[in-house]
Coordinates of C-alpha atoms and ligand atoms in Angstrom, one line a residue:
M181 CA -37.4 24.6 204.2
A182 CA -39.1 23.0 201.2
K183 CA -40.9 20.5 203.5
K184 CA -42.2 23.4 205.6
A185 CA -43.5 25.1 202.6
K186 CA -45.4 21.9 201.5
K187 CA -46.9 21.7 205.0
S188 CA -48.2 25.2 205.0
K189 CA -49.6 24.7 201.5
T190 CA -51.6 21.7 202.7
K191 CA -52.9 23.9 205.5
V192 CA -54.0 26.6 203.1
K193 CA -55.7 23.9 201.0
A194 CA -57.6 22.6 204.0
K195 CA -58.6 26.1 205.0
S196 CA -59.9 27.0 201.5
K197 CA -61.9 23.7 201.4
A198 CA -63.6 24.8 204.6
A199 CA -64.1 28.2 203.1
S200 CA -65.8 26.9 200.0
K201 CA -68.0 24.7 202.1
K202 CA -69.0 27.9 203.9
V203 CA -69.7 29.6 200.6
V204 CA -72.0 26.7 199.6
K205 CA -73.9 27.1 202.8
L206 CA -74.2 30.9 202.3
K207 CA -75.5 30.4 198.7
A208 CA -78.2 28.1 200.0
K209 CA -79.5 30.8 202.3
K210 CA -82.5 32.7 201.2
P211 CA -81.6 36.2 200.1
A212 CA -82.6 38.9 202.5
A213 CA -85.9 40.6 201.5
T214 CA -84.3 44.0 201.1
A215 CA -81.2 43.0 199.0
K216 CA -82.4 41.6 195.7
A217 CA -80.0 39.1 194.3
G218 CA -77.9 40.8 191.6
N219 CA -79.5 44.1 192.4
G220 CA -82.1 43.4 189.8
L221 CA -79.6 42.9 187.0
P222 CA -79.7 40.0 184.6
K223 CA -77.5 37.0 185.1
P224 CA -73.9 37.7 184.1
S225 CA -73.6 36.9 180.4
S226 CA -71.8 33.7 179.5
R227 CA -70.8 35.0 176.1
P228 CA -67.1 35.8 175.6
Y229 CA -66.1 39.3 176.4
G230 CA -66.6 41.5 173.3
A231 CA -69.3 39.2 171.9
A232 CA -72.2 40.4 174.0
G233 CA -73.1 43.4 171.8
K234 CA -72.0 47.0 172.5
A235 CA -72.6 49.2 175.5
L236 CA -75.3 51.4 173.9
D237 CA -76.9 48.8 171.6
G238 CA -80.6 49.6 171.3
V239 CA -80.2 53.3 172.0
K240 CA -81.6 55.4 169.2
I241 CA -80.3 58.9 168.7
L242 CA -82.1 61.6 166.7
D243 CA -78.9 63.4 165.8
F244 CA -79.6 67.0 164.9
T245 CA -76.0 68.1 165.4
H246 CA -73.7 70.1 163.1
V247 CA -70.2 71.5 162.9
Q248 CA -68.0 70.0 165.7
S249 CA -69.3 70.0 169.3
G250 CA -72.5 68.0 168.7
P251 CA -71.1 65.6 166.1
T252 CA -68.2 64.7 168.5
C253 CA -70.8 63.7 171.1
T254 CA -73.0 61.6 168.8
Q255 CA -70.0 60.0 167.1
L256 CA -68.8 58.8 170.6
L257 CA -72.3 57.4 171.3
A258 CA -72.3 55.7 167.9
Y259 CA -68.9 54.2 168.6
M260 CA -70.5 52.8 171.8
G261 CA -73.2 51.1 169.6
A262 CA -76.0 53.7 169.5
D263 CA -78.0 54.0 166.3
C264 CA -77.3 57.6 165.3
I265 CA -79.7 59.0 162.7
K266 CA -78.3 62.3 161.6
V267 CA -80.9 64.7 160.2
E268 CA -79.5 67.1 157.6
R269 CA -80.9 69.8 155.5
P270 CA -81.7 68.5 151.9
G271 CA -79.0 69.5 149.4
V272 CA -76.8 71.2 152.0
G273 CA -76.3 68.9 154.9
D274 CA -74.0 69.6 157.8
I275 CA -72.1 72.7 156.7
T276 CA -68.8 71.0 157.4
R277 CA -69.3 68.6 154.5
G278 CA -68.1 71.4 152.2
Q279 CA -65.7 73.2 154.6
L280 CA -61.9 72.9 154.2
R281 CA -62.4 70.5 151.3
D282 CA -59.2 68.8 150.2
V283 CA -60.7 66.4 147.6
K284 CA -63.0 68.1 145.0
G285 CA -66.6 67.0 145.2
A286 CA -66.0 64.7 148.3
D287 CA -67.1 65.3 151.9
S288 CA -64.3 67.1 153.8
L289 CA -62.2 65.5 156.5
Y290 CA -63.8 68.0 158.8
F291 CA -67.1 66.2 158.3
T292 CA -65.9 62.6 157.7
M293 CA -63.8 62.5 160.9
L294 CA -66.7 63.6 163.1
N295 CA -69.6 61.6 161.7
G296 CA -68.4 58.0 161.4
N297 CA -70.8 55.2 162.4
K298 CA -73.9 57.3 161.7
R299 CA -76.8 57.2 159.2
S300 CA -77.8 60.2 157.3
I301 CA -81.4 61.3 156.4
T302 CA -82.3 64.5 154.7
I303 CA -85.3 66.3 156.1
D304 CA -86.4 69.9 155.7
S305 CA -87.5 70.4 159.3
K306 CA -89.5 73.5 158.4
H307 CA -91.6 71.7 155.8
P308 CA -95.0 70.4 157.0
K309 CA -94.2 66.9 155.7
G310 CA -90.7 67.1 157.2
K311 CA -92.3 68.0 160.6
E312 CA -94.5 64.9 160.3
I313 CA -91.4 62.7 159.7
L314 CA -89.6 64.3 162.6
E315 CA -92.6 63.5 164.8
R316 CA -92.2 59.9 164.0
L317 CA -88.5 60.1 164.6
I318 CA -89.1 61.7 168.0
K319 CA -91.5 58.8 168.9
H320 CA -88.9 56.3 167.7
C321 CA -85.8 57.6 169.3
D322 CA -84.5 57.8 172.9
V323 CA -82.3 60.9 172.7
L324 CA -82.4 64.1 170.6
V325 CA -79.0 65.8 170.4
E326 CA -78.6 69.3 169.0
N327 CA -76.2 72.2 168.9
F328 CA -78.1 74.8 166.9
A329 CA -77.9 78.4 167.7
P330 CA -80.0 79.4 170.8
G331 CA -83.7 79.3 169.9
A332 CA -83.3 77.5 166.5
L333 CA -84.9 74.3 167.8
D334 CA -87.9 76.2 169.2
R335 CA -88.2 78.1 165.9
M336 CA -88.5 74.7 164.1
G337 CA -91.4 74.0 166.5
L338 CA -89.4 71.4 168.4
T339 CA -89.9 72.9 171.8
W340 CA -89.3 70.8 175.0
D341 CA -93.0 70.8 175.7
Y342 CA -93.8 69.5 172.3
I343 CA -91.1 66.8 172.4
H344 CA -91.9 65.8 175.9
K345 CA -95.6 65.5 175.1
T346 CA -94.8 63.5 171.9
N347 CA -92.4 61.1 173.7
P348 CA -92.1 61.6 177.5
R349 CA -89.1 59.2 177.5
M350 CA -87.0 61.3 175.2
I351 CA -83.8 62.9 176.5
V352 CA -83.1 66.3 174.8
A353 CA -79.4 67.1 174.9
S354 CA -78.0 70.5 173.8
V355 CA -74.7 72.2 173.5
K356 CA -74.8 76.0 173.6
G357 CA -72.1 78.6 173.9
F358 CA -73.2 79.9 177.3
G359 CA -75.6 78.9 180.0
P360 CA -78.4 81.3 181.2
G361 CA -77.0 84.8 181.7
P362 CA -75.9 87.8 179.7
Y363 CA -74.5 85.8 176.8
E364 CA -77.1 83.1 176.5
D365 CA -78.3 84.2 173.0
C366 CA -74.8 84.3 171.5
K367 CA -73.6 82.0 168.7
V368 CA -70.3 80.5 169.8
Y369 CA -67.4 78.8 168.1
E370 CA -64.4 76.9 169.5
N371 CA -62.1 79.9 170.2
V372 CA -64.8 82.0 171.7
A373 CA -65.3 79.2 174.3
Q374 CA -61.6 78.9 174.9
C375 CA -61.4 82.6 175.6
T376 CA -64.5 82.8 177.8
G377 CA -63.9 79.6 179.7
G378 CA -60.6 80.7 181.2
A379 CA -58.3 78.7 178.9
A380 CA -56.9 81.5 176.8
S381 CA -56.1 83.9 179.6
T382 CA -54.0 81.2 181.2
T383 CA -52.3 79.9 178.1
G384 CA -49.2 81.3 176.4
F385 CA -46.2 83.2 177.7
R386 CA -46.5 85.9 180.4
E387 CA -45.0 88.5 178.1
G388 CA -47.2 87.6 175.1
P389 CA -50.9 87.8 174.3
P390 CA -53.4 85.2 175.4
L391 CA -53.3 82.0 173.3
V392 CA -55.8 79.5 172.1
T393 CA -54.8 75.8 172.0
G394 CA -54.9 73.4 169.1
A395 CA -56.9 70.8 171.1
Q396 CA -60.5 71.6 170.5
I397 CA -61.5 71.8 174.2
G398 CA -64.5 74.0 173.5
D399 CA -66.1 71.9 170.8
S400 CA -64.9 68.3 171.2
G401 CA -64.4 68.9 175.0
T402 CA -68.0 70.0 175.4
G403 CA -69.3 67.2 173.1
L404 CA -67.6 64.8 175.5
H405 CA -69.3 66.4 178.5
L406 CA -72.6 66.2 176.7
A407 CA -72.1 62.5 176.0
F408 CA -71.4 61.9 179.6
G409 CA -74.6 63.7 180.6
I410 CA -76.6 61.6 178.0
C411 CA -75.3 58.3 179.4
A412 CA -76.2 59.4 182.9
A413 CA -79.7 60.5 181.8
L414 CA -80.2 57.2 180.0
Y415 CA -79.3 55.4 183.2
Q416 CA -81.6 57.6 185.3
R417 CA -84.4 56.9 182.9
T418 CA -84.2 53.2 183.7
R419 CA -85.6 54.2 187.2
T420 CA -87.8 57.1 186.3
G421 CA -89.1 56.1 182.9
R422 CA -88.9 59.7 181.7
G423 CA -86.6 61.8 179.7
Q424 CA -84.9 65.1 180.8
K425 CA -83.0 68.0 179.3
V426 CA -79.3 67.7 179.3
F427 CA -77.4 70.9 178.7
A428 CA -73.7 71.5 178.3
A429 CA -72.4 75.1 177.8
M430 CA -69.1 75.4 176.0
Q431 CA -67.9 78.0 178.5
D432 CA -68.7 75.6 181.4
G433 CA -66.9 72.7 179.6
V434 CA -63.8 74.7 179.0
L435 CA -63.8 75.9 182.6
N436 CA -64.2 72.4 183.8
L437 CA -61.0 71.5 181.9
A438 CA -59.3 74.6 183.2
R439 CA -60.3 74.1 186.8
V440 CA -56.7 74.0 188.0
K441 CA -56.3 77.6 186.9
L442 CA -59.3 78.6 189.1
R443 CA -57.5 76.7 191.9
D444 CA -54.5 78.9 191.3
Q445 CA -56.7 82.0 191.2
Q446 CA -57.8 81.3 194.8
R447 CA -54.3 80.3 195.9
L448 CA -53.1 83.8 194.9
A449 CA -55.0 85.2 197.8
H450 CA -52.5 83.4 200.1
G451 CA -49.3 84.2 198.4
P452 CA -47.4 83.7 195.2
L453 CA -47.6 80.6 193.1
T454 CA -44.2 79.2 193.8
E455 CA -44.2 76.5 191.1
Y456 CA -44.6 79.1 188.4
S457 CA -41.2 80.1 187.0
Q458 CA -42.3 83.7 187.3
Y459 CA -41.8 83.2 191.1
G460 CA -38.3 82.1 190.7
E461 CA -37.6 85.0 188.4
G462 CA -38.7 87.4 191.1
I463 CA -41.6 88.8 189.0
P464 CA -44.5 89.8 191.2
F465 CA -47.9 88.3 190.6
G466 CA -51.0 90.3 189.6
S467 CA -54.5 89.8 190.7
A468 CA -55.4 87.0 188.3
T469 CA -53.9 83.6 187.4
P470 CA -51.1 84.5 184.9
R471 CA -50.0 82.7 181.8
A472 CA -47.4 80.1 182.7
G473 CA -45.7 79.4 179.4
N474 CA -44.6 75.8 179.5
D475 CA -44.5 75.5 183.3
S476 CA -45.7 72.2 184.6
G477 CA -49.1 72.5 186.2
G478 CA -48.7 69.9 188.9
G479 CA -46.2 71.5 191.1
Q480 CA -43.4 69.5 189.6
P481 CA -41.3 72.0 187.6
G482 CA -41.1 71.2 183.9
W483 CA -40.3 72.9 180.6
I484 CA -40.0 72.2 176.9
L485 CA -36.4 71.6 175.9
K486 CA -34.6 71.5 172.5
C487 CA -33.4 68.1 171.3
K488 CA -31.0 67.1 168.5
G489 CA -32.2 68.5 165.2
W490 CA -34.2 71.4 166.6
E491 CA -32.6 73.8 164.2
S492 CA -34.5 72.4 161.3
D493 CA -37.3 70.3 162.8
P494 CA -39.9 72.4 164.6
D495 CA -41.0 69.4 166.7
A496 CA -37.5 68.3 167.9
Y497 CA -38.4 69.1 171.5
I498 CA -39.2 67.2 174.7
Y499 CA -41.1 68.1 177.8
F500 CA -38.9 67.5 180.8
I501 CA -40.1 67.2 184.4
T502 CA -37.7 67.6 187.2
Q503 CA -39.7 65.5 189.6
A504 CA -38.1 65.6 193.1
P505 CA -37.8 61.8 193.7
V506 CA -35.6 61.4 190.5
W507 CA -33.6 64.6 190.9
E508 CA -30.4 62.6 191.7
A509 CA -30.8 60.5 188.6
I510 CA -31.2 63.7 186.5
C511 CA -28.0 65.2 188.0
D512 CA -26.1 62.0 187.1
L513 CA -27.5 61.9 183.6
I514 CA -26.7 65.5 182.7
G515 CA -23.2 65.3 184.2
K516 CA -23.9 67.4 187.3
P517 CA -23.4 64.9 190.1
E518 CA -22.3 67.8 192.4
W519 CA -25.9 69.2 192.4
K520 CA -27.0 66.3 194.4
T521 CA -25.4 67.7 197.5
D522 CA -25.1 71.4 196.7
P523 CA -27.5 73.2 199.0
D524 CA -28.4 75.5 196.1
Y525 CA -29.8 72.5 194.1
A526 CA -30.3 69.5 196.4
K527 CA -33.8 70.3 197.6
P528 CA -36.8 71.5 195.6
P529 CA -37.4 74.9 197.3
A530 CA -33.7 75.8 196.7
R531 CA -34.1 75.0 193.0
L532 CA -37.2 77.2 192.5
P533 CA -35.3 80.5 192.0
R534 CA -32.9 78.7 189.7
L535 CA -35.2 76.8 187.4
K536 CA -34.4 78.8 184.3
S537 CA -30.7 78.1 184.5
I538 CA -31.3 74.4 185.6
F539 CA -33.4 73.8 182.5
A540 CA -30.8 75.6 180.3
T541 CA -28.2 73.1 181.7
I542 CA -30.5 70.1 181.1
E543 CA -31.1 71.4 177.6
E544 CA -27.4 71.3 176.9
W545 CA -27.7 67.5 177.5
T546 CA -31.0 67.0 175.6
K547 CA -29.6 68.9 172.6
T548 CA -27.1 66.1 172.2
K549 CA -29.9 63.4 171.7
T550 CA -33.0 63.0 169.7
K551 CA -36.3 63.4 171.5
F552 CA -36.8 59.6 171.3
E553 CA -33.3 58.9 172.7
V554 CA -34.0 61.3 175.6
M555 CA -37.3 59.5 176.2
D556 CA -35.6 56.0 176.2
I557 CA -32.8 57.1 178.5
C558 CA -35.0 59.0 181.0
N559 CA -37.6 56.3 181.2
Q560 CA -35.0 53.9 182.4
H561 CA -34.6 56.1 185.4
D562 CA -38.4 56.9 185.8
I563 CA -37.8 60.5 184.8
P564 CA -41.1 61.7 183.3
V565 CA -40.6 63.2 179.8
G566 CA -42.7 63.6 176.8
P567 CA -41.4 64.0 173.2
I568 CA -43.3 66.6 171.2
L569 CA -45.0 64.4 168.6
S570 CA -46.0 66.0 165.4
M571 CA -49.3 65.0 163.8
K572 CA -47.2 63.3 161.1
E573 CA -45.6 61.1 163.7
I574 CA -48.9 60.4 165.4
A575 CA -50.5 59.5 162.1
E576 CA -47.7 57.0 161.5
E577 CA -47.4 55.7 165.0
K578 CA -47.9 51.9 164.9
S579 CA -49.1 51.5 168.5
L580 CA -51.9 54.0 168.0
R581 CA -53.0 52.0 164.9
D582 CA -52.8 48.7 166.8
T583 CA -55.1 50.0 169.6
G584 CA -57.7 51.5 167.2
T585 CA -57.0 55.0 168.3
V586 CA -56.0 56.0 164.8
V587 CA -58.0 54.1 162.2
E588 CA -58.0 54.1 158.4
V589 CA -61.4 53.8 156.8
D590 CA -62.5 53.7 153.2
H591 CA -65.0 56.2 151.7
P592 CA -66.8 55.8 148.4
T593 CA -66.0 59.3 147.1
R594 CA -62.8 60.4 148.9
G595 CA -61.0 57.1 149.3
K596 CA -59.0 56.1 152.3
Y597 CA -58.7 58.5 155.2
L598 CA -57.5 58.5 158.8
T599 CA -59.8 59.1 161.7
V600 CA -59.6 59.0 165.5
G601 CA -61.3 55.9 166.8
N602 CA -62.9 55.5 170.2
P603 CA -60.4 57.0 172.8
V604 CA -62.2 54.9 175.5
K605 CA -61.5 51.2 175.3
M606 CA -64.0 48.8 176.9
S607 CA -63.4 45.1 177.4
D608 CA -67.0 44.1 176.6
S609 CA -68.0 46.8 174.0
V610 CA -65.6 46.7 171.1
T611 CA -65.7 49.7 168.7
E612 CA -65.7 49.1 164.9
V613 CA -65.1 52.4 163.2
K614 CA -67.1 52.9 160.1
R615 CA -67.0 55.7 157.5
S616 CA -69.3 58.7 157.6
P617 CA -72.5 58.6 155.6
L618 CA -73.0 60.4 152.3
L619 CA -75.6 63.1 152.5
G620 CA -79.0 61.4 152.7
E621 CA -77.5 58.0 152.1
H622 CA -80.0 56.4 154.4
T623 CA -83.1 58.5 153.8
E624 CA -85.2 55.8 152.2
E625 CA -83.9 53.1 154.4
I626 CA -84.9 55.1 157.5
L627 CA -88.3 56.2 156.2
T628 CA -89.3 52.7 155.2
K629 CA -87.5 50.3 157.5
V630 CA -87.3 52.4 160.7
L631 CA -90.4 54.6 160.4
G632 CA -92.6 52.2 158.5
Y633 CA -93.6 54.4 155.6
S634 CA -95.1 52.4 152.7
A635 CA -93.8 52.6 149.1
K636 CA -96.7 54.8 148.2
E637 CA -96.1 57.1 151.1
L638 CA -92.4 57.3 150.2
E639 CA -93.3 58.5 146.7
E640 CA -95.5 61.2 148.2
I641 CA -92.8 62.3 150.6
K642 CA -90.3 62.5 147.7
T643 CA -92.6 64.7 145.6
S644 CA -93.6 66.9 148.6
G645 CA -90.1 68.5 148.7
A646 CA -89.6 67.6 152.4
I647 CA -86.5 65.4 151.7
T648 CA -85.2 66.9 148.5
P649 CA -83.2 70.1 147.9
P650 CA -85.1 73.2 147.0
D651 CA -84.6 74.3 143.3
K652 CA -82.1 77.0 144.2
P653 CA -79.1 75.8 146.2
A654 CA -79.2 77.1 149.8
K655 CA -76.8 79.9 150.8
A656 CA -74.7 77.7 153.1
E657 CA -73.6 75.5 150.1
A658 CA -71.2 78.2 149.0
A659 CA -69.3 78.2 152.4
Ligands
COA1233 N1 -84.1 71.9 157.8 C1 -84.4 73.2 157.8 N2 -83.7 74.1 158.5 C2 -82.6 73.7 159.1 C3 -82.2 72.4 159.2 C4 -83.0 71.4 158.5 N3 -82.8 70.1 158.5 N4 -81.1 72.3 159.9 C5 -80.8 73.5 160.4 N5 -81.7 74.4 159.9 C6 -81.8 75.8 160.1 C7 -82.0 76.2 161.5 O1 -83.4 76.0 161.9 C8 -81.6 77.6 161.6 O2 -82.6 78.4 161.1 P1 -83.2 79.7 161.9 O3 -82.0 80.6 162.1 O4 -84.1 80.3 160.9 O5 -83.8 79.3 163.1 C9 -80.5 77.6 160.5 O6 -80.5 76.4 159.8 C10 -79.1 77.9 161.0 O7 -78.8 77.2 162.2 P2 -77.7 77.7 163.2 O8 -77.5 76.8 164.3 O9 -78.1 79.2 163.6 O10 -76.4 77.7 162.3 P3 -75.3 78.8 162.1 O11 -74.4 78.3 161.0 O12 -75.9 80.2 161.8 O13 -74.5 78.9 163.5 C11 -73.2 77.9 165.3 C12 -73.6 77.9 163.8 C13 -72.4 76.8 165.5 C14 -72.5 79.2 165.6 C15 -74.5 77.9 166.1 O14 -75.3 76.7 165.7 C16 -74.3 77.8 167.6 O15 -74.0 78.8 168.2 N6 -74.5 76.6 168.1 C17 -74.3 76.4 169.6 C18 -72.9 76.4 170.0 C19 -72.1 75.4 169.3 O16 -72.4 74.2 169.2 N7 -71.0 75.9 168.8 C20 -69.9 75.1 168.3 C21 -70.1 74.6 166.9 S1 -68.7 73.6 166.6

């Protein structure tokens, strides 16, 4: 047997020798005229992975964003290596600097957790000198990102025509609440988007009111969509040489994340949604996708079940999925081996009308274990479950710290704080998370080193009032 194996190994070796000869021959051939070698790309870098710079090195962002949706987008781009120059109103800055303040006199966590890895310059964009500085920034940067209220950028004089004329390569990326239509002029915040994008009407319990979710799918979700659009536009620009408008409406972003509910809306025309527990309970469906409580969305029945300690710990729960292939393992675990063959329980369709009592029985078992014990036991049998992790548990989770998803950074006025690092991990573009900038921290640096103003010009700018706060504090400071 061993001899045989040796023989076949020699054969393989001989074969691969022949193959490599062939490769050498192919290499020597002149590349076809139509297929450029390497598709026009540079030679693969010989630097070790992670040492060849970052994905967006060299991309310069004129970051005109505020609150959450826009800053989420530009923070992600900054994590990827883009130089984000955040323009803020002198003396006020992004309104979130002062919102939900937990440390007196220091920038709030709302601001610091959304503006890491950026530089801050203060410019009054309505001041003539401020406009001149902005023009230089437009010429210098690749992308302008903004999420002002509809029309605000135009009112500053920064229309698409003006920007495109000043720098035809500039990409202008915007978040607004709605796309063109009846609501296009409306100001929009997170929960408005959740409600108008189809998330709220499909979240919550059937017998209760619509519910918004804690995950900021309207703001951060749309920021993420915009970042994707910007990267695509940057790539297209390598062929066309010109910029374009990139637009993400919060309603559209939420709908994109809620698309399975629009799927269900259409399925309703062909009969009830059998995986919804409402079906098993014999409650008729209306004309629109209903709220499904904690039903599992993927057609694999699931529910949130109590675990040991639920009486005092609001997060002592686990999400439990009764996936068909592991049904027998579930029956054994919960002490119901007879369900494996009982025609009322053995097959998924038979279980649908009984889901409520099935989950109640499983819960009798989960209540005897902590959520982490349930997780450990179930995973040994490939049963998909998810412990309900509190934010406290997530903040303390070692593996999230190890991967850089939760990062501690130091800040000169507020001290150490936790932030969320880059949720996208790349093998050749390693993210180093840096603290958020103080208001106007980089104003002089950007004016002189990036935009080339002389020391004399800098003094003139300083006295012009374009980068300094007006005498009276602006209204927004009180917020
Ligand atoms: N210098 C001078 N003026 C500045 C400035 C600067 N550096 N930065 C902003 N401003 C001005 C704007 O020009 C605008 O003035 P105008 O109304 O006279 O044109 C003003 O500040 C307020 O901007 P606005 O965007 O209207 O802020 P707001 O606090 O009233 O509204 C939102 C906030 C979020 C509701 C609104 O910006 C919006 O709907 N944005 C789009 C959707 C969105 O992103 N929502 C989610 C936010 S998380």
